[in-house]
Amino acid sequence: MTSIDRWWLREVGYEVYIRSFGDSDGDGVGDLQGVIDHLDDLAWLGVGVVWLTPCTKSPMRDHGYDVSDFRSVAEEFGDDETYRRLCREAARRGMRILTDLVPNHTSSEHPWFLDARSSRDSERRGDYLWADPGPDGGPPNNWVSHFGGPAWTLDEATGQYWCHLFLPEQPDLNWRSERVRQEFDGILRHWIGEGSSGFRLDVAHALTKHPDFPDLPPAPEDADRFMGREFENLEHRYDLDQPDNTRVHRRWRQVADPLGALLLGEIYVLEPDRLRRYLDPDDGLHLGFWFPPLHIEWTPATVRAVVADAVSLPPNKLAWITGTHDRPRAASRYGGGEEGRRRALTMQLLQWGLPGMPWLYQGEELGLDNATLALEEMHDPFALRNPEKAFMSRDLARTPMPWAPGEGMGFTDGGTPWLPFGGRGPQETWAVQREDEGSWLHTWRRLIAAWRGLPELPDDVDLAGAGAVVDYRRGALRVVANPGVEEVSVTVDAPSTVVFHRDRAVDGQPVAAGEQVVLDGGDGVWLLKG
């Protein structure tokens, strides 16, 4: 194994959705200075790494995931010096910044694509994916976009279709092009030079496509259809998860490792056996997000299965999450209200006890559930193109952070927020919860502190068989969760200390062998032997 300092395994990560985090200039849109203004809050919480959603120049058709310049900061978020200052201010607090890199596609307004579509003879033509029309004159195959409709748009001037797994304004790059590979070598080095400690890599499993563009077969009957999208009706055998993806990742490791930078992949592959090949310790991505908890209904069987699958994968290669800016909030998915908040906390408690890197999505520490928005208030391209699916809009998890009571809720001093707050009340704000030691904010802070205070533990995990609880041991640490609805009593098998329990009065309590710890439905506990 390559000898590198895996500093990320000592830190807790936090995703910042820039547009909705902090608006420093009153235009209603969050910005980099707004992130700087709240670094002290994140440091108090115990965060060590901040992942920023894309801050590079973009027409914002998909809110920054359509990049028109990979090396410059978008004006609405600040400028290059603001980014460098953010990295410096984070470092001063012992924190690091991760840049969101979008390698699968560019904006259709990127100079590379404007050149590529100017002529079939353009030097840039081969940097994107083009195909002749199908026999009927329509798209070359049956591939569809994540947002609905064909994954192909006809360029009438040149008579060929360009491929886009997302919006037509997001043409996919051709990762078999050496020019593309060299460009991204330089882009990685650029942001590391600006102060970034690494990258969250957008759709890292989607870079290469089958060169013959075959039709996709129908998805199996039992396939995940969480979002109810047209995209989920096909088995993505040729447009996603191709063997050549890992070659790209190996090349990135050659750039990142000598500079000590983290490569964290959005590898949206839910099956452990398929995910495994992206996580090779020598030349795979350093970490990959573990997405199955975002796709389950809360039942004892599903919770146990998610933990068992995670344990089957290489240790210290997974980033633990229950939410991102792309999915409904965990508290809502797991039942809503106090029950959903309790379950979301316990799902993280189960994951954070495993070897890997813990992560929070902004607002999770406040126990936020989905906001309430009308369709006409939404901006999400998925919801606007599929209004019947508006109840699954990503905007429900993207509304501005409620920092304090009042008209602008501490997010903005005067501008109209780009999204409404969606019905947030004073008790959901950071300021109110910080003054209440029984709040969700303090509960999450205690969990982070408990995680940071754990002794060095082995990688091996011993997961108990089926039963009323999910129960595993990792060295001296025992993690137990009650995924049911009825109260359960757990017998302690060796003298232990309660490291973390939702009831803060229990933290630090010694428990003798033979004594019992009571867990309400949806609750969990960490016990440290000795």
Short mmCIF file of C-alpha atoms in Angstrom, two decimals:
data_model
loop_
_atom_site.label_atom_id
_atom_site.label_comp_id
_atom_site.label_asym_id
_atom_site.label_seq_id
_atom_site.Cartn_x
_atom_site.Cartn_y
_atom_site.Cartn_z
CA MET A 1 0.00 0.00 0.00
CA THR A 2 1.20 3.50 -0.79
CA SER A 3 2.37 5.22 2.41
CA ILE A 4 0.20 8.31 2.81
CA ASP A 5 -1.14 10.22 5.79
CA ARG A 6 -4.86 9.41 5.81
CA TRP A 7 -5.65 12.55 7.78
CA TRP A 8 -9.31 12.40 6.77
CA LEU A 9 -9.89 9.39 9.04
CA ARG A 10 -9.29 11.70 12.01
CA GLU A 11 -11.89 14.28 10.95
CA VAL A 12 -15.65 14.83 10.72
CA GLY A 13 -16.86 16.27 7.41
CA TYR A 14 -19.68 18.73 6.72
CA GLU A 15 -21.30 19.49 3.37
CA VAL A 16 -22.00 23.15 2.65
CA TYR A 17 -24.52 23.86 -0.10
CA ILE A 18 -23.09 27.29 -0.85
CA ARG A 19 -26.22 28.95 -2.26
CA SER A 20 -28.09 28.20 0.97
CA PHE A 21 -25.48 28.54 3.71
CA GLY A 22 -24.78 32.21 4.33
CA ASP A 23 -25.48 35.34 2.27
CA SER A 24 -22.90 37.99 3.13
CA ASP A 25 -23.85 40.66 0.58
CA GLY A 26 -27.64 40.74 0.78
CA ASP A 27 -28.42 39.41 -2.70
CA GLY A 28 -30.30 36.38 -1.37
CA VAL A 29 -27.69 33.87 -2.53
CA GLY A 30 -25.15 32.26 -0.25
CA ASP A 31 -21.48 32.92 -1.00
CA LEU A 32 -17.94 32.11 0.09
CA GLN A 33 -17.76 34.99 2.54
CA GLY A 34 -20.92 33.60 4.10
CA VAL A 35 -19.06 30.34 4.68
CA ILE A 36 -16.15 32.23 6.27
CA ASP A 37 -18.62 34.02 8.55
CA HIS A 38 -19.81 30.69 9.95
CA LEU A 39 -16.52 28.82 10.28
CA ASP A 40 -16.50 29.47 14.03
CA ASP A 41 -19.91 27.80 14.30
CA LEU A 42 -18.66 24.72 12.46
CA ALA A 43 -15.51 24.61 14.58
CA TRP A 44 -17.65 24.75 17.74
CA LEU A 45 -19.70 21.84 16.39
CA GLY A 46 -16.51 19.82 15.91
CA VAL A 47 -16.25 19.83 12.11
CA GLY A 48 -12.77 19.31 10.62
CA VAL A 49 -13.47 19.24 6.86
CA VAL A 50 -15.89 21.38 4.83
CA TRP A 51 -16.99 20.21 1.39
CA LEU A 52 -18.20 23.09 -0.75
CA THR A 53 -20.65 22.43 -3.57
CA PRO A 54 -19.32 23.89 -6.85
CA CYS A 55 -18.19 27.51 -6.62
CA THR A 56 -16.71 27.72 -10.13
CA LYS A 57 -18.05 29.86 -12.97
CA SER A 58 -21.32 28.56 -14.34
CA PRO A 59 -24.54 29.68 -16.08
CA MET A 60 -26.22 27.95 -13.10
CA ARG A 61 -28.63 25.83 -15.15
CA ASP A 62 -27.97 23.14 -12.53
CA HIS A 63 -26.73 25.46 -9.77
CA GLY A 64 -23.04 25.13 -10.44
CA TYR A 65 -22.87 21.57 -11.70
CA ASP A 66 -22.68 22.99 -15.22
CA VAL A 67 -19.18 24.48 -15.21
CA SER A 68 -18.06 27.04 -17.77
CA ASP A 69 -14.60 27.64 -16.25
CA PHE A 70 -13.00 25.02 -14.00
CA ARG A 71 -10.31 27.36 -12.66
CA SER A 72 -12.23 30.49 -11.63
CA VAL A 73 -14.75 31.30 -8.89
CA ALA A 74 -18.25 32.37 -9.94
CA GLU A 75 -18.85 36.07 -9.31
CA GLU A 76 -22.04 35.45 -7.32
CA PHE A 77 -19.98 33.46 -4.80
CA GLY A 78 -16.97 35.80 -4.60
CA ASP A 79 -13.66 35.63 -6.40
CA ASP A 80 -10.44 33.64 -6.40
CA GLU A 81 -9.02 35.62 -3.49
CA THR A 82 -12.17 34.95 -1.43
CA TYR A 83 -11.62 31.24 -1.99
CA ARG A 84 -7.99 31.49 -0.90
CA ARG A 85 -9.04 33.48 2.17
CA LEU A 86 -11.61 30.81 3.02
CA CYS A 87 -8.91 28.13 2.90
CA ARG A 88 -6.61 30.26 5.08
CA GLU A 89 -9.35 31.00 7.62
CA ALA A 90 -10.30 27.33 7.76
CA ALA A 91 -6.68 26.32 8.31
CA ARG A 92 -6.38 28.88 11.11
CA ARG A 93 -9.15 26.97 12.90
CA GLY A 94 -7.61 23.58 12.20
CA MET A 95 -10.09 22.86 9.41
CA ARG A 96 -9.75 21.91 5.74
CA ILE A 97 -11.70 22.74 2.57
CA LEU A 98 -12.73 20.24 -0.10
CA THR A 99 -13.55 21.50 -3.58
CA ASP A 100 -16.42 19.95 -5.54
CA LEU A 101 -15.04 18.83 -8.92
CA VAL A 102 -17.44 18.02 -11.79
CA PRO A 103 -15.49 15.79 -14.19
CA ASN A 104 -18.32 14.08 -16.08
CA HIS A 105 -19.50 17.09 -18.04
CA THR A 106 -19.12 20.80 -18.66
CA SER A 107 -21.56 23.57 -19.37
CA SER A 108 -22.65 23.90 -22.98
CA GLU A 109 -21.23 27.44 -22.65
CA HIS A 110 -17.74 26.19 -21.79
CA PRO A 111 -15.20 27.29 -24.43
CA TRP A 112 -14.21 23.66 -24.94
CA PHE A 113 -17.73 22.73 -26.02
CA LEU A 114 -18.28 25.85 -28.11
CA ASP A 115 -15.14 24.87 -30.01
CA ALA A 116 -16.18 21.20 -30.23
CA ARG A 117 -19.57 21.94 -31.78
CA SER A 118 -18.18 24.49 -34.24
CA SER A 119 -17.18 21.78 -36.70
CA ARG A 120 -16.73 18.02 -36.98
CA ASP A 121 -13.10 18.83 -37.72
CA SER A 122 -12.58 20.83 -34.51
CA GLU A 123 -9.57 19.79 -32.43
CA ARG A 124 -11.92 19.70 -29.43
CA ARG A 125 -14.53 17.51 -31.14
CA GLY A 126 -13.15 14.34 -29.58
CA ASP A 127 -13.26 15.82 -26.09
CA TYR A 128 -17.04 15.18 -25.99
CA LEU A 129 -19.30 12.26 -26.93
CA TRP A 130 -20.92 12.51 -30.36
CA ALA A 131 -22.95 10.03 -32.39
CA ASP A 132 -24.80 9.94 -35.69
CA PRO A 133 -28.60 9.82 -35.63
CA GLY A 134 -30.30 6.46 -35.29
CA PRO A 135 -31.91 4.69 -38.28
CA ASP A 136 -35.11 6.71 -37.80
CA GLY A 137 -33.19 9.98 -37.67
CA GLY A 138 -33.72 10.28 -33.93
CA PRO A 139 -31.30 9.78 -31.02
CA PRO A 140 -28.59 7.13 -31.44
CA ASN A 141 -29.96 4.89 -28.69
CA ASN A 142 -32.48 4.69 -25.83
CA TRP A 143 -30.34 6.32 -23.14
CA VAL A 144 -32.19 8.84 -20.98
CA SER A 145 -31.15 11.77 -18.83
CA HIS A 146 -31.27 11.74 -15.04
CA PHE A 147 -33.76 14.60 -15.40
CA GLY A 148 -35.98 12.84 -17.95
CA GLY A 149 -36.06 12.77 -21.74
CA PRO A 150 -33.35 11.53 -24.12
CA ALA A 151 -29.69 11.72 -23.09
CA TRP A 152 -28.96 13.10 -26.58
CA THR A 153 -29.45 16.49 -28.22
CA LEU A 154 -29.03 17.11 -31.95
CA ASP A 155 -26.52 19.70 -33.06
CA GLU A 156 -28.17 20.68 -36.32
CA ALA A 157 -25.10 22.48 -37.65
CA THR A 158 -22.94 19.34 -37.61
CA GLY A 159 -25.68 16.72 -37.91
CA GLN A 160 -24.65 14.70 -34.84
CA TYR A 161 -26.04 14.25 -31.36
CA TRP A 162 -24.13 15.08 -28.19
CA CYS A 163 -24.49 12.92 -25.10
CA HIS A 164 -25.64 14.35 -21.75
CA LEU A 165 -26.62 12.19 -18.79
CA PHE A 166 -28.01 15.32 -17.17
CA LEU A 167 -29.37 18.50 -18.82
CA PRO A 168 -28.76 19.18 -22.54
CA GLU A 169 -26.75 22.16 -21.27
CA GLN A 170 -24.39 19.68 -19.55
CA PRO A 171 -22.60 17.81 -22.39
CA ASP A 172 -20.62 14.77 -21.25
CA LEU A 173 -16.85 14.76 -21.67
CA ASN A 174 -15.04 11.94 -23.44
CA TRP A 175 -12.67 10.49 -20.83
CA ARG A 176 -10.86 8.45 -23.49
CA SER A 177 -9.45 11.76 -24.74
CA GLU A 178 -5.88 12.35 -23.53
CA ARG A 179 -6.51 16.08 -23.81
CA VAL A 180 -9.37 15.81 -21.27
CA ARG A 181 -7.23 13.75 -18.91
CA GLN A 182 -4.40 16.27 -19.07
CA GLU A 183 -6.78 19.19 -18.53
CA PHE A 184 -8.05 17.65 -15.30
CA ASP A 185 -4.55 16.85 -14.08
CA GLY A 186 -3.98 20.60 -14.25
CA ILE A 187 -7.34 21.46 -12.67
CA LEU A 188 -6.61 19.26 -9.64
CA ARG A 189 -3.18 20.84 -9.20
CA HIS A 190 -4.66 24.32 -9.58
CA TRP A 191 -7.14 23.99 -6.70
CA ILE A 192 -4.67 22.25 -4.43
CA GLY A 193 -2.36 25.19 -5.11
CA GLU A 194 -5.18 27.57 -4.15
CA GLY A 195 -5.51 25.89 -0.77
CA SER A 196 -7.89 22.98 -1.29
CA SER A 197 -7.18 19.82 0.71
CA GLY A 198 -8.85 17.62 -1.88
CA PHE A 199 -11.97 17.01 -3.90
CA ARG A 200 -15.44 15.63 -3.73
CA LEU A 201 -15.74 14.04 -7.18
CA ASP A 202 -19.18 14.38 -8.74
CA VAL A 203 -20.67 11.19 -10.31
CA ALA A 204 -17.26 9.50 -10.22
CA HIS A 205 -18.86 6.25 -11.48
CA ALA A 206 -20.17 7.82 -14.70
CA LEU A 207 -17.08 9.14 -16.47
CA THR A 208 -16.60 6.60 -19.24
CA LYS A 209 -19.31 5.10 -21.44
CA HIS A 210 -19.35 2.03 -23.66
CA PRO A 211 -17.75 3.19 -26.93
CA ASP A 212 -20.46 1.55 -29.09
CA PHE A 213 -23.38 3.24 -27.26
CA PRO A 214 -25.58 0.08 -27.11
CA ASP A 215 -29.23 0.32 -26.08
CA LEU A 216 -29.89 -0.22 -22.39
CA PRO A 217 -32.07 -3.16 -21.28
CA PRO A 218 -35.08 -2.64 -19.01
CA ALA A 219 -34.31 -2.50 -15.30
CA PRO A 220 -35.14 -5.60 -13.25
CA GLU A 221 -38.48 -5.57 -11.46
CA ASP A 222 -36.76 -5.23 -8.06
CA ALA A 223 -34.52 -2.31 -9.11
CA ASP A 224 -34.39 0.75 -6.88
CA ARG A 225 -36.89 3.37 -8.07
CA PHE A 226 -36.49 5.75 -5.15
CA MET A 227 -37.01 8.90 -7.18
CA GLY A 228 -39.59 7.41 -9.54
CA ARG A 229 -37.63 8.71 -12.52
CA GLU A 230 -37.68 7.57 -16.14
CA PHE A 231 -33.94 7.06 -15.66
CA GLU A 232 -34.61 4.29 -13.13
CA ASN A 233 -36.61 2.21 -15.61
CA LEU A 234 -33.43 1.17 -17.44
CA GLU A 235 -30.50 -1.00 -16.38
CA HIS A 236 -27.49 1.26 -16.79
CA ARG A 237 -25.15 -1.39 -18.11
CA TYR A 238 -23.38 0.76 -20.70
CA ASP A 239 -23.63 4.40 -19.57
CA LEU A 240 -22.56 4.03 -15.90
CA ASP A 241 -20.05 2.00 -13.88
CA GLN A 242 -17.78 1.14 -16.81
CA PRO A 243 -14.44 -0.67 -16.26
CA ASP A 244 -12.36 2.27 -17.52
CA ASN A 245 -13.57 4.54 -14.70
CA THR A 246 -10.97 3.14 -12.34
CA ARG A 247 -8.16 4.03 -14.80
CA VAL A 248 -9.16 7.66 -14.46
CA HIS A 249 -9.14 7.38 -10.67
CA ARG A 250 -5.69 5.80 -10.67
CA ARG A 251 -4.39 8.75 -12.66
CA TRP A 252 -5.90 11.17 -10.14
CA ARG A 253 -4.19 9.32 -7.30
CA GLN A 254 -0.84 10.03 -8.99
CA VAL A 255 -1.66 13.74 -8.77
CA ALA A 256 -3.24 13.77 -5.30
CA ASP A 257 -1.03 11.45 -3.25
CA PRO A 258 2.23 13.42 -3.45
CA LEU A 259 0.28 16.54 -2.40
CA GLY A 260 -1.60 14.86 0.47
CA ALA A 261 -4.99 15.62 -1.08
CA LEU A 262 -8.17 13.62 -0.47
CA LEU A 263 -10.16 12.09 -3.35
CA LEU A 264 -13.73 11.47 -2.14
CA GLY A 265 -15.97 9.92 -4.75
CA GLU A 266 -19.67 10.28 -5.31
CA ILE A 267 -19.77 6.66 -6.49
CA TYR A 268 -23.48 6.08 -6.79
CA VAL A 269 -23.21 2.30 -6.83
CA LEU A 270 -25.42 0.67 -4.21
CA GLU A 271 -24.30 -2.95 -4.61
CA PRO A 272 -21.26 -3.72 -2.41
CA ASP A 273 -19.60 -6.05 -4.93
CA ARG A 274 -19.71 -3.40 -7.63
CA LEU A 275 -18.59 -0.64 -5.30
CA ARG A 276 -15.62 -2.65 -4.06
CA ARG A 277 -13.54 -2.20 -7.22
CA TYR A 278 -13.54 1.59 -6.79
CA LEU A 279 -12.03 1.33 -3.30
CA ASP A 280 -8.71 -0.40 -3.93
CA PRO A 281 -6.40 0.87 -1.17
CA ASP A 282 -3.40 1.24 -3.50
CA ASP A 283 -4.90 3.06 -6.48
CA GLY A 284 -8.64 3.48 -5.97
CA LEU A 285 -10.29 6.63 -4.67
CA HIS A 286 -9.37 7.30 -1.05
CA LEU A 287 -13.01 7.27 0.04
CA GLY A 288 -16.43 6.72 -1.46
CA PHE A 289 -19.75 7.84 -0.01
CA TRP A 290 -21.92 4.99 1.29
CA PHE A 291 -25.33 5.74 -0.25
CA PRO A 292 -27.62 2.82 0.73
CA PRO A 293 -28.87 4.58 3.92
CA LEU A 294 -30.38 7.22 1.61
CA HIS A 295 -32.45 4.57 -0.15
CA ILE A 296 -34.09 2.58 2.63
CA GLU A 297 -37.30 2.73 4.54
CA TRP A 298 -36.68 2.40 8.27
CA THR A 299 -37.26 -1.24 9.26
CA PRO A 300 -35.14 -3.56 11.41
CA ALA A 301 -34.30 -5.71 8.38
CA THR A 302 -33.20 -2.86 6.14
CA VAL A 303 -31.11 -1.16 8.84
CA ARG A 304 -29.34 -4.42 9.67
CA ALA A 305 -28.72 -5.17 5.97
CA VAL A 306 -27.17 -1.74 5.35
CA VAL A 307 -24.75 -2.21 8.25
CA ALA A 308 -23.90 -5.77 7.18
CA ASP A 309 -23.16 -4.64 3.62
CA ALA A 310 -20.95 -1.81 4.88
CA VAL A 311 -19.00 -4.20 7.12
CA SER A 312 -18.35 -6.47 4.11
CA LEU A 313 -16.41 -3.72 2.30
CA PRO A 314 -12.75 -2.74 2.84
CA PRO A 315 -12.35 -0.81 6.11
CA ASN A 316 -11.58 2.91 6.18
CA LYS A 317 -12.77 3.37 2.58
CA LEU A 318 -16.32 4.61 3.17
CA ALA A 319 -17.68 8.07 4.00
CA TRP A 320 -20.76 7.78 6.23
CA ILE A 321 -23.82 9.88 5.37
CA THR A 322 -27.58 9.94 5.75
CA GLY A 323 -28.18 13.04 3.63
CA THR A 324 -26.91 15.23 0.79
CA HIS A 325 -28.20 18.13 -1.28
CA ASP A 326 -29.55 15.59 -3.81
CA ARG A 327 -31.95 13.64 -1.57
CA PRO A 328 -34.86 14.38 0.77
CA ARG A 329 -33.69 15.01 4.32
CA ALA A 330 -33.01 11.98 6.48
CA ALA A 331 -35.47 12.97 9.21
CA SER A 332 -38.28 13.03 6.64
CA ARG A 333 -37.21 9.82 4.93
CA TYR A 334 -37.07 7.95 8.24
CA GLY A 335 -40.58 8.84 9.39
CA GLY A 336 -40.63 12.59 9.97
CA GLY A 337 -40.82 14.63 13.15
CA GLU A 338 -39.09 13.57 16.36
CA GLU A 339 -39.23 9.92 15.31
CA GLY A 340 -37.42 10.67 12.05
CA ARG A 341 -34.83 12.84 13.79
CA ARG A 342 -34.12 10.12 16.34
CA ARG A 343 -33.73 7.49 13.63
CA ALA A 344 -31.45 9.72 11.54
CA LEU A 345 -29.19 10.20 14.55
CA THR A 346 -29.13 6.46 15.24
CA MET A 347 -28.35 5.57 11.62
CA GLN A 348 -25.29 7.80 11.87
CA LEU A 349 -24.41 6.37 15.29
CA LEU A 350 -24.40 2.91 13.70
CA GLN A 351 -22.20 4.04 10.83
CA TRP A 352 -19.81 6.28 12.74
CA GLY A 353 -18.76 3.39 14.97
CA LEU A 354 -17.39 1.63 11.87
CA PRO A 355 -13.97 2.47 10.40
CA GLY A 356 -14.35 5.33 7.94
CA MET A 357 -15.11 9.07 7.83
CA PRO A 358 -18.29 10.63 9.32
CA TRP A 359 -20.18 13.33 7.41
CA LEU A 360 -23.10 15.67 8.02
CA TYR A 361 -25.18 17.59 5.50
CA GLN A 362 -25.86 21.19 6.52
CA GLY A 363 -28.91 21.43 8.76
CA GLU A 364 -28.76 17.78 9.80
CA GLU A 365 -27.27 18.94 13.10
CA LEU A 366 -30.47 20.96 13.68
CA GLY A 367 -32.70 17.95 13.06
CA LEU A 368 -34.18 19.61 9.97
CA ASP A 369 -36.70 17.70 7.93
CA ASN A 370 -37.90 18.62 4.45
CA ALA A 371 -39.03 22.18 3.84
CA THR A 372 -42.50 22.94 2.48
CA LEU A 373 -42.43 24.47 -1.00
CA ALA A 374 -44.94 24.94 -3.80
CA LEU A 375 -43.93 23.95 -7.32
CA GLU A 376 -43.83 27.58 -8.44
CA GLU A 377 -41.25 28.29 -5.72
CA MET A 378 -38.85 25.56 -6.89
CA HIS A 379 -35.71 25.83 -9.00
CA ASP A 380 -34.65 22.18 -9.22
CA PRO A 381 -34.46 21.13 -12.92
CA PHE A 382 -35.75 17.67 -11.99
CA ALA A 383 -38.91 19.07 -10.40
CA LEU A 384 -39.49 21.64 -13.17
CA ARG A 385 -39.15 18.99 -15.90
CA ASN A 386 -41.21 16.45 -13.94
CA PRO A 387 -43.83 18.46 -12.03
CA GLU A 388 -45.69 15.30 -11.02
CA LYS A 389 -42.56 14.39 -9.02
CA ALA A 390 -42.28 17.75 -7.26
CA PHE A 391 -42.73 16.01 -3.90
CA MET A 392 -39.24 14.53 -4.53
CA SER A 393 -37.68 17.88 -5.46
CA ARG A 394 -34.11 18.35 -4.29
CA ASP A 395 -35.07 21.89 -3.29
CA LEU A 396 -36.86 20.49 -0.23
CA ALA A 397 -33.41 19.81 1.26
CA ARG A 398 -31.74 22.92 -0.19
CA THR A 399 -33.64 25.77 1.46
CA PRO A 400 -31.50 28.39 3.24
CA MET A 401 -29.94 27.59 6.61
CA PRO A 402 -32.03 28.94 9.52
CA TRP A 403 -29.33 30.59 11.62
CA ALA A 404 -31.49 32.84 13.79
CA PRO A 405 -35.13 33.90 14.26
CA GLY A 406 -36.31 36.85 12.19
CA GLU A 407 -37.20 37.78 8.63
CA GLY A 408 -33.93 36.71 7.04
CA MET A 409 -33.37 33.92 9.60
CA GLY A 410 -29.73 34.95 9.90
CA PHE A 411 -29.10 33.73 6.35
CA THR A 412 -29.48 37.16 4.72
CA ASP A 413 -29.69 40.71 6.03
CA GLY A 414 -32.00 42.04 3.37
CA GLY A 415 -32.14 40.07 0.15
CA THR A 416 -35.00 37.84 -0.90
CA PRO A 417 -33.62 34.32 -0.47
CA TRP A 418 -33.19 32.43 -3.74
CA LEU A 419 -35.45 29.76 -2.20
CA PRO A 420 -38.04 30.40 0.52
CA PHE A 421 -37.27 29.07 4.00
CA GLY A 422 -40.10 26.60 3.55
CA GLY A 423 -41.87 27.00 6.86
CA ARG A 424 -38.91 26.95 9.25
CA GLY A 425 -39.64 28.15 12.78
CA PRO A 426 -37.50 29.69 15.56
CA GLN A 427 -36.93 26.33 17.28
CA GLU A 428 -35.21 25.08 14.11
CA THR A 429 -32.60 27.85 14.15
CA TRP A 430 -28.97 27.48 15.17
CA ALA A 431 -29.15 30.45 17.59
CA VAL A 432 -32.11 29.08 19.56
CA GLN A 433 -30.77 25.54 19.67
CA ARG A 434 -27.32 26.66 20.74
CA GLU A 435 -28.86 28.14 23.91
CA ASP A 436 -30.71 24.88 24.66
CA GLU A 437 -28.44 22.08 25.86
CA GLY A 438 -31.23 19.58 25.22
CA SER A 439 -31.50 20.54 21.52
CA TRP A 440 -30.60 18.46 18.51
CA LEU A 441 -27.64 20.77 17.84
CA HIS A 442 -26.10 19.91 21.20
CA THR A 443 -26.93 16.23 20.72
CA TRP A 444 -25.04 16.11 17.44
CA ARG A 445 -22.17 18.08 19.00
CA ARG A 446 -21.97 15.46 21.75
CA LEU A 447 -21.90 12.65 19.18
CA ILE A 448 -19.06 14.34 17.29
CA ALA A 449 -17.15 14.84 20.54
CA ALA A 450 -17.74 11.20 21.49
CA TRP A 451 -16.42 10.07 18.10
CA ARG A 452 -13.35 12.26 18.46
CA GLY A 453 -12.75 10.89 21.94
CA LEU A 454 -12.78 7.21 20.97
CA PRO A 455 -9.51 5.35 21.54
CA GLU A 456 -7.68 3.80 18.60
CA LEU A 457 -9.80 0.86 17.49
CA PRO A 458 -9.09 -2.12 15.24
CA ASP A 459 -10.61 -2.31 11.78
CA ASP A 460 -12.28 -5.69 12.38
CA VAL A 461 -16.00 -5.56 13.16
CA ASP A 462 -17.97 -8.40 14.73
CA LEU A 463 -21.63 -8.02 13.76
CA ALA A 464 -24.09 -10.07 15.76
CA GLY A 465 -26.74 -12.15 14.00
CA ALA A 466 -30.42 -11.39 13.66
CA GLY A 467 -32.31 -10.17 16.71
CA ALA A 468 -34.34 -7.30 18.07
CA VAL A 469 -31.31 -4.98 17.89
CA VAL A 470 -28.43 -4.26 15.54
CA ASP A 471 -25.37 -5.04 17.63
CA TYR A 472 -21.68 -5.04 16.75
CA ARG A 473 -18.30 -4.86 18.44
CA ARG A 474 -15.17 -3.16 17.23
CA GLY A 475 -12.46 -3.82 19.76
CA ALA A 476 -13.49 -2.20 23.04
CA LEU A 477 -16.42 -0.38 21.41
CA ARG A 478 -19.89 -1.91 21.36
CA VAL A 479 -22.56 -0.25 19.24
CA VAL A 480 -26.20 -1.21 19.72
CA ALA A 481 -29.27 0.23 18.02
CA ASN A 482 -32.96 -0.54 18.35
CA PRO A 483 -34.46 -0.20 14.85
CA GLY A 484 -37.91 -1.27 16.06
CA VAL A 485 -40.67 0.78 17.66
CA GLU A 486 -40.95 -0.93 21.05
CA GLU A 487 -38.59 -0.31 23.97
CA VAL A 488 -35.74 -2.84 24.22
CA SER A 489 -33.39 -3.65 27.12
CA VAL A 490 -29.81 -4.57 26.22
CA THR A 491 -27.69 -6.59 28.65
CA VAL A 492 -24.12 -5.37 29.08
CA ASP A 493 -21.67 -8.29 28.96
CA ALA A 494 -18.60 -6.55 30.46
CA PRO A 495 -17.97 -3.52 32.67
CA SER A 496 -18.41 -0.54 30.35
CA THR A 497 -18.98 3.18 30.11
CA VAL A 498 -21.77 4.82 28.13
CA VAL A 499 -19.85 6.90 25.58
CA PHE A 500 -22.94 8.28 23.86
CA HIS A 501 -26.70 8.04 24.31
CA ARG A 502 -29.34 10.45 23.07
CA ASP A 503 -30.23 11.09 26.71
CA ARG A 504 -27.27 13.27 27.72
CA ALA A 505 -27.78 12.40 31.38
CA VAL A 506 -26.57 8.86 30.59
CA ASP A 507 -23.29 9.88 28.94
CA GLY A 508 -20.27 8.84 31.00
CA GLN A 509 -22.32 6.49 33.14
CA PRO A 510 -20.51 3.28 34.19
CA VAL A 511 -22.45 0.07 33.60
CA ALA A 512 -21.58 -3.22 35.30
CA ALA A 513 -21.64 -6.59 33.60
CA GLY A 514 -25.17 -7.98 33.71
CA GLU A 515 -26.83 -4.55 33.94
CA GLN A 516 -29.18 -3.37 31.23
CA VAL A 517 -29.34 -0.30 29.03
CA VAL A 518 -32.84 0.68 27.88
CA LEU A 519 -33.28 1.81 24.28
CA ASP A 520 -36.46 3.43 23.03
CA GLY A 521 -37.58 2.64 19.51
CA GLY A 522 -35.14 4.18 17.03
CA ASP A 523 -32.47 4.80 19.68
CA GLY A 524 -28.88 3.58 19.97
CA VAL A 525 -25.91 3.60 22.32
CA TRP A 526 -22.12 3.45 22.30
CA LEU A 527 -20.53 1.43 25.11
CA LEU A 528 -16.79 1.35 25.76
CA LYS A 529 -15.47 -1.67 27.63
CA GLY A 530 -13.14 -1.21 30.54
#
